[in-house]
Amino acid sequence: MPELPEVEVTRRGFADRIAGARIESVRIGKPLRWALMVVPQALVGRRVREVRRRGKYLLIDLDRGLLLLHLGMSGSLRFDIHLPEPGVHDHFDLVTDLGTLRLNDPRRFGAVVYVDDEEAPWALKLLGGLGMEPLGDAFDLDAFHAGLKKRRTAIKQVLLAGDVVVGVGNIYASEALFMAGIRPTLSATRISKPRAAKLHAAVREILARAVEKGGSTLRDFSNVDGQNGYFQLEATVYGRAGEPCRVCGTPIRQLKQGQRSTYYCPHCQKS
DNA sequence: ACGGGAGCCTGGAAGC
DNA sequence: TGCTTCCAGGCTCCCG
């Protein structure tokens, strides 16, 4: 489901529309990843200030406290004045005077957690270990290279881990490594400064482009208006095992790293 | 402290 | 057609 671009596109789709809204009721469906850390009734009457994003988390600031929202593997949000009756996979409705925010998540790897502030234990636990934001000025090349130097694991898994840089999911990790010409299995600590610079630029470019295009790389991603993503971005390597590399024609290879599929071109990507 | 693997859920596609 | 197996965009937790 969603990697950083999809989460950011989701955020942009309702942030301005929900700002200033008064919460009128909360409906809970099946349990998500963790219990909602608040009695739903306690949210009634509070107002939404703004919606921010940190990594793949959405932070809904209220006039008191905030909601941390994660879409997991299969989550999506909708926001509208009128929504149909909740279905079996609609597990959270935040009903406000400006519209209802609804989380649909078939696999229920997503989460909705309430905390008093960002220093609360749950906030620290969920957000505390996150790495640099890849979009914006805080994504510093020297810090990125230094972060990679400390890790002996394969670079693909370091990207996914999110403690050096956040937001790069399984699709964009393969794509960024292809763009940077780096073999996914290469130990992160062995990446030179020039190659780290290439990867740094690739991560930025891939994610920024995906945000611009509306996060439509994923086949079942739908935005907050319920519109389905149609492929505007074509994957260069992801999901293309056996097909010719778009640059050199060599068949794309697939392997497993930490139970996740990785795709790469054995000719274009060097160890 | 790090790295590897199991586990959390459900639905769709592929295989027999 | 029906059953079984595999696979999926994320992340935590437990173990060595």
Short mmCIF file of C-alpha atoms (C1' of nucleotides) in Angstrom, two decimals:
data_model
loop_
_atom_site.label_atom_id
_atom_site.label_comp_id
_atom_site.label_asym_id
_atom_site.label_seq_id
_atom_site.Cartn_x
_atom_site.Cartn_y
_atom_site.Cartn_z
CA MET A 1 0.00 0.00 0.00
CA PRO A 2 1.38 3.30 0.88
CA GLU A 3 4.93 4.47 0.88
CA LEU A 4 5.82 8.07 1.68
CA PRO A 5 4.42 9.57 -1.53
CA GLU A 6 1.03 7.95 -1.05
CA VAL A 7 0.90 9.11 2.56
CA GLU A 8 1.86 12.64 1.56
CA VAL A 9 -0.69 12.70 -1.25
CA THR A 10 -3.29 11.48 1.22
CA ARG A 11 -2.32 14.22 3.68
CA ARG A 12 -2.56 16.96 1.07
CA GLY A 13 -5.96 15.65 0.04
CA PHE A 14 -7.66 16.47 3.32
CA ALA A 15 -5.35 18.59 5.50
CA ASP A 16 -6.82 21.94 4.46
CA ARG A 17 -10.36 20.65 4.44
CA ILE A 18 -10.30 19.25 7.96
CA ALA A 19 -8.37 22.12 9.57
CA GLY A 20 -10.54 23.85 12.17
CA ALA A 21 -13.11 21.06 12.25
CA ARG A 22 -14.88 20.12 15.46
CA ILE A 23 -14.98 16.41 16.31
CA GLU A 24 -18.57 15.28 16.79
CA SER A 25 -18.19 11.53 17.18
CA VAL A 26 -15.82 8.64 16.68
CA ARG A 27 -16.70 5.20 15.37
CA ILE A 28 -14.41 2.25 15.90
CA GLY A 29 -14.53 -0.95 13.85
CA LYS A 30 -12.31 -3.97 14.29
CA PRO A 31 -9.11 -3.51 16.27
CA LEU A 32 -6.12 -2.17 14.41
CA ARG A 33 -2.48 -2.64 15.27
CA TRP A 34 -2.72 -1.18 18.73
CA ALA A 35 -5.71 -0.21 20.75
CA LEU A 36 -6.80 3.36 20.24
CA MET A 37 -5.17 4.99 23.25
CA VAL A 38 -8.16 7.05 24.23
CA VAL A 39 -11.79 6.66 25.06
CA PRO A 40 -13.40 7.84 21.82
CA GLN A 41 -15.85 9.99 23.77
CA ALA A 42 -12.91 12.01 25.07
CA LEU A 43 -12.23 13.29 21.55
CA VAL A 44 -15.67 14.75 21.09
CA GLY A 45 -15.62 18.53 21.10
CA ARG A 46 -11.95 18.85 20.29
CA ARG A 47 -10.85 20.74 17.24
CA VAL A 48 -8.43 19.75 14.48
CA ARG A 49 -5.56 22.17 14.11
CA GLU A 50 -3.46 20.77 11.29
CA VAL A 51 -2.32 17.54 9.69
CA ARG A 52 1.38 16.83 9.47
CA ARG A 53 3.41 13.88 8.26
CA ARG A 54 6.47 12.20 9.74
CA GLY A 55 7.77 9.31 7.68
CA LYS A 56 4.71 7.23 6.88
CA TYR A 57 2.79 8.50 9.90
CA LEU A 58 0.12 11.15 9.73
CA LEU A 59 -0.10 13.43 12.75
CA ILE A 60 -3.46 15.02 13.33
CA ASP A 61 -2.94 17.87 15.77
CA LEU A 62 -5.92 18.66 17.97
CA ASP A 63 -6.42 21.65 20.24
CA ARG A 64 -5.37 19.20 22.93
CA GLY A 65 -3.39 16.07 22.10
CA LEU A 66 -2.85 14.48 18.71
CA LEU A 67 -3.74 11.38 16.75
CA LEU A 68 -1.02 9.29 15.14
CA LEU A 69 -2.26 7.46 12.11
CA HIS A 70 -0.53 4.79 10.08
CA LEU A 71 -1.87 3.15 6.94
CA GLY A 72 0.08 -0.09 7.28
CA MET A 73 0.13 -2.25 4.15
CA SER A 74 -3.42 -1.86 2.97
CA GLY A 75 -4.85 1.26 4.56
CA SER A 76 -6.40 4.24 2.84
CA LEU A 77 -8.23 7.33 4.02
CA ARG A 78 -11.30 9.04 2.69
CA PHE A 79 -12.64 12.40 3.65
CA ASP A 80 -16.07 13.64 2.69
CA ILE A 81 -19.20 15.32 4.04
CA HIS A 82 -21.23 12.24 3.22
CA LEU A 83 -19.80 8.77 3.20
CA PRO A 84 -21.70 5.52 2.64
CA GLU A 85 -22.46 3.18 5.54
CA PRO A 86 -19.20 1.77 6.89
CA GLY A 87 -18.12 -1.53 5.36
CA VAL A 88 -16.37 -4.49 6.96
CA HIS A 89 -12.94 -2.95 6.47
CA ASP A 90 -13.79 0.54 7.69
CA HIS A 91 -12.24 0.56 11.15
CA PHE A 92 -12.13 4.19 12.16
CA ASP A 93 -14.42 7.16 11.48
CA LEU A 94 -13.60 10.60 12.78
CA VAL A 95 -16.85 12.46 12.31
CA THR A 96 -16.48 16.25 12.27
CA ASP A 97 -18.66 19.20 11.35
CA LEU A 98 -16.61 19.62 8.16
CA GLY A 99 -16.72 15.99 7.07
CA THR A 100 -15.85 12.46 8.08
CA LEU A 101 -12.34 11.05 7.95
CA ARG A 102 -12.53 7.29 7.40
CA LEU A 103 -9.78 4.69 7.58
CA ASN A 104 -10.28 1.59 5.46
CA ASP A 105 -7.73 -1.15 6.09
CA PRO A 106 -8.41 -4.77 5.08
CA ARG A 107 -5.26 -6.23 6.58
CA ARG A 108 -5.37 -4.09 9.73
CA PHE A 109 -1.63 -3.47 9.93
CA GLY A 110 -2.49 0.19 10.25
CA ALA A 111 -2.83 2.08 13.50
CA VAL A 112 -4.62 4.95 15.19
CA VAL A 113 -3.01 6.05 18.44
CA TYR A 114 -3.89 9.01 20.60
CA VAL A 115 -1.17 10.78 22.61
CA ASP A 116 -1.14 13.91 24.75
CA ASP A 117 1.92 15.26 22.98
CA GLU A 118 4.93 14.19 20.97
CA GLU A 119 6.93 13.46 24.10
CA ALA A 120 4.43 10.87 25.30
CA PRO A 121 5.80 7.31 25.55
CA TRP A 122 3.79 6.02 22.61
CA ALA A 123 4.82 8.93 20.42
CA LEU A 124 8.47 8.39 21.28
CA LYS A 125 8.15 4.68 20.68
CA LEU A 126 6.58 5.13 17.26
CA LEU A 127 8.33 8.26 16.02
CA GLY A 128 11.47 8.42 18.15
CA GLY A 129 13.64 6.15 16.05
CA LEU A 130 12.78 7.62 12.69
CA GLY A 131 15.51 8.85 10.37
CA MET A 132 15.75 11.95 8.20
CA GLU A 133 12.88 13.19 6.06
CA PRO A 134 13.95 12.65 2.46
CA LEU A 135 12.06 15.64 1.06
CA GLY A 136 13.07 19.08 2.19
CA ASP A 137 16.35 20.56 3.38
CA ALA A 138 16.89 18.33 6.40
CA PHE A 139 18.03 15.45 4.19
CA ASP A 140 21.73 16.10 4.47
CA LEU A 141 24.20 14.20 2.30
CA ASP A 142 26.96 14.02 4.91
CA ALA A 143 24.55 12.72 7.54
CA PHE A 144 23.15 10.22 5.03
CA HIS A 145 26.59 8.90 4.16
CA ALA A 146 27.55 8.74 7.85
CA GLY A 147 24.34 6.82 8.58
CA LEU A 148 25.12 4.28 5.88
CA LYS A 149 28.68 3.86 7.12
CA LYS A 150 27.39 2.55 10.44
CA ARG A 151 25.37 -0.28 8.92
CA ARG A 152 26.76 -3.55 7.71
CA THR A 153 23.45 -4.84 6.33
CA ALA A 154 22.53 -4.76 2.68
CA ILE A 155 21.74 -1.23 1.50
CA LYS A 156 18.21 -2.25 0.43
CA GLN A 157 17.37 -3.27 3.99
CA VAL A 158 18.93 -0.15 5.45
CA LEU A 159 16.72 1.98 3.21
CA LEU A 160 13.65 0.01 4.31
CA ALA A 161 14.53 0.11 8.00
CA GLY A 162 13.82 3.84 8.13
CA ASP A 163 16.33 4.74 10.80
CA VAL A 164 18.67 6.54 8.40
CA VAL A 165 16.07 7.95 6.03
CA VAL A 166 12.30 7.50 6.35
CA GLY A 167 9.60 6.87 3.81
CA VAL A 168 11.37 4.62 1.32
CA GLY A 169 9.25 1.50 1.00
CA ASN A 170 9.73 -1.71 -0.88
CA ILE A 171 8.92 -0.40 -4.35
CA TYR A 172 10.84 2.85 -4.19
CA ALA A 173 13.84 1.17 -2.54
CA SER A 174 14.34 -1.00 -5.62
CA GLU A 175 13.68 1.95 -7.91
CA ALA A 176 16.09 4.30 -6.14
CA LEU A 177 18.88 1.72 -6.12
CA PHE A 178 18.41 1.17 -9.82
CA MET A 179 18.58 4.89 -10.48
CA ALA A 180 21.76 5.12 -8.41
CA GLY A 181 23.32 2.07 -10.09
CA ILE A 182 23.85 0.29 -6.78
CA ARG A 183 23.36 -3.46 -6.21
CA PRO A 184 20.71 -3.94 -3.45
CA THR A 185 22.82 -6.56 -1.71
CA LEU A 186 25.82 -4.26 -1.24
CA SER A 187 26.68 -3.68 2.39
CA ALA A 188 25.68 -0.13 3.28
CA THR A 189 28.97 0.51 5.01
CA ARG A 190 30.86 -0.07 1.76
CA ILE A 191 29.12 2.70 -0.15
CA SER A 192 31.51 5.48 -1.11
CA LYS A 193 30.67 9.15 -0.74
CA PRO A 194 30.09 9.68 -4.49
CA ARG A 195 27.78 6.69 -4.66
CA ALA A 196 25.98 7.83 -1.50
CA ALA A 197 25.48 11.15 -3.26
CA LYS A 198 23.90 9.39 -6.22
CA LEU A 199 21.60 7.42 -3.95
CA HIS A 200 20.72 10.51 -1.94
CA ALA A 201 19.69 12.28 -5.14
CA ALA A 202 17.84 9.23 -6.42
CA VAL A 203 15.76 8.84 -3.26
CA ARG A 204 14.78 12.48 -3.37
CA GLU A 205 13.94 12.47 -7.03
CA ILE A 206 11.95 9.24 -7.01
CA LEU A 207 9.86 10.23 -4.01
CA ALA A 208 9.33 13.83 -5.13
CA ARG A 209 8.24 12.72 -8.57
CA ALA A 210 5.82 10.20 -7.09
CA VAL A 211 4.28 12.89 -4.88
CA GLU A 212 3.85 15.15 -7.92
CA LYS A 213 2.18 12.39 -9.87
CA GLY A 214 -0.25 11.71 -7.08
CA GLY A 215 1.32 8.57 -5.66
CA SER A 216 -0.17 6.38 -8.31
CA THR A 217 2.55 3.77 -8.54
CA LEU A 218 0.53 1.40 -6.42
CA ARG A 219 -2.19 -0.52 -8.12
CA ASP A 220 -4.75 -0.22 -5.37
CA PHE A 221 -3.89 3.16 -3.94
CA SER A 222 -6.85 5.48 -3.77
CA ASN A 223 -6.82 9.08 -2.68
CA VAL A 224 -9.02 10.69 -0.02
CA ASP A 225 -11.76 11.27 -2.58
CA GLY A 226 -11.87 7.56 -3.30
CA GLN A 227 -10.39 7.90 -6.77
CA ASN A 228 -8.24 5.01 -7.74
CA GLY A 229 -4.64 5.44 -8.75
CA TYR A 230 -4.00 4.50 -12.33
CA PHE A 231 -0.35 3.95 -13.19
CA GLN A 232 1.13 7.32 -13.98
CA LEU A 233 4.55 6.16 -12.95
CA GLU A 234 6.05 3.13 -14.58
CA ALA A 235 8.34 1.00 -12.49
CA THR A 236 11.80 0.56 -13.96
CA VAL A 237 12.61 -2.64 -12.09
CA TYR A 238 9.96 -3.37 -9.44
CA GLY A 239 7.72 -6.28 -10.39
CA ARG A 240 9.58 -6.82 -13.67
CA ALA A 241 11.47 -10.08 -12.99
CA GLY A 242 12.62 -11.65 -16.25
CA GLU A 243 11.67 -8.63 -18.32
CA PRO A 244 14.37 -6.63 -20.11
CA CYS A 245 16.03 -3.74 -18.31
CA ARG A 246 14.77 -0.50 -19.83
CA VAL A 247 18.35 0.75 -20.14
CA CYS A 248 20.44 -2.24 -21.26
CA GLY A 249 17.97 -5.04 -21.99
CA THR A 250 19.42 -7.50 -19.49
CA PRO A 251 16.67 -9.54 -17.77
CA ILE A 252 15.69 -8.05 -14.41
CA ARG A 253 16.42 -10.31 -11.46
CA GLN A 254 14.39 -10.87 -8.32
CA LEU A 255 15.59 -11.95 -4.90
CA LYS A 256 14.39 -12.00 -1.31
CA GLN A 257 15.89 -9.78 1.35
CA GLY A 258 14.36 -10.02 4.77
CA GLN A 259 11.23 -11.70 3.35
CA ARG A 260 10.71 -8.86 0.88
CA SER A 261 11.14 -9.02 -2.88
CA THR A 262 13.91 -6.97 -4.41
CA TYR A 263 14.35 -6.31 -8.12
CA TYR A 264 17.50 -5.16 -9.86
CA CYS A 265 19.41 -5.14 -13.11
CA PRO A 266 22.57 -7.26 -12.79
CA HIS A 267 24.29 -5.21 -15.47
CA CYS A 268 23.39 -1.63 -14.49
CA GLN A 269 23.71 -2.06 -10.74
CA LYS A 270 27.24 -2.67 -9.40
CA SER A 271 28.40 -4.05 -6.09
"C1'" DA B 1 23.72 -2.79 19.44
"C1'" DC B 2 22.91 -5.11 15.49
"C1'" DG B 3 21.02 -8.46 12.33
"C1'" DG B 4 17.84 -12.21 11.07
"C1'" DG B 5 13.50 -14.24 11.23
"C1'" DA B 6 8.60 -14.97 12.76
"C1'" DG B 7 4.40 -12.83 13.19
"C1'" DC B 8 0.45 -9.74 12.67
"C1'" DC B 9 -4.19 -9.94 8.99
"C1'" DT B 10 -6.95 -10.35 4.66
"C1'" DG B 11 -7.80 -10.86 -0.25
"C1'" DG B 12 -6.48 -11.89 -4.85
"C1'" DA B 13 -3.93 -14.62 -8.07
"C1'" DA B 14 -1.77 -18.71 -9.37
"C1'" DG B 15 -1.19 -23.72 -9.10
"C1'" DC B 16 -3.09 -28.41 -8.91
"C1'" DT C 1 -15.12 -25.83 -9.77
"C1'" DG C 2 -12.69 -26.17 -5.42
"C1'" DC C 3 -8.88 -26.44 -2.49
"C1'" DT C 4 -4.15 -25.01 -1.40
"C1'" DT C 5 -0.32 -22.11 -1.67
"C1'" DC C 6 1.88 -17.98 -2.44
"C1'" DC C 7 2.18 -13.18 -2.52
"C1'" DA C 8 1.40 -8.20 -1.25
"C1'" DG C 9 3.02 -1.22 -0.72
"C1'" DG C 10 4.92 -2.03 6.85
"C1'" DC C 11 6.42 -2.61 11.02
"C1'" DT C 12 7.28 -4.72 15.85
"C1'" DC C 13 9.05 -8.12 18.63
"C1'" DC C 14 11.99 -11.81 20.11
"C1'" DC C 15 16.09 -14.22 19.74
"C1'" DG C 16 21.10 -14.99 19.34
#
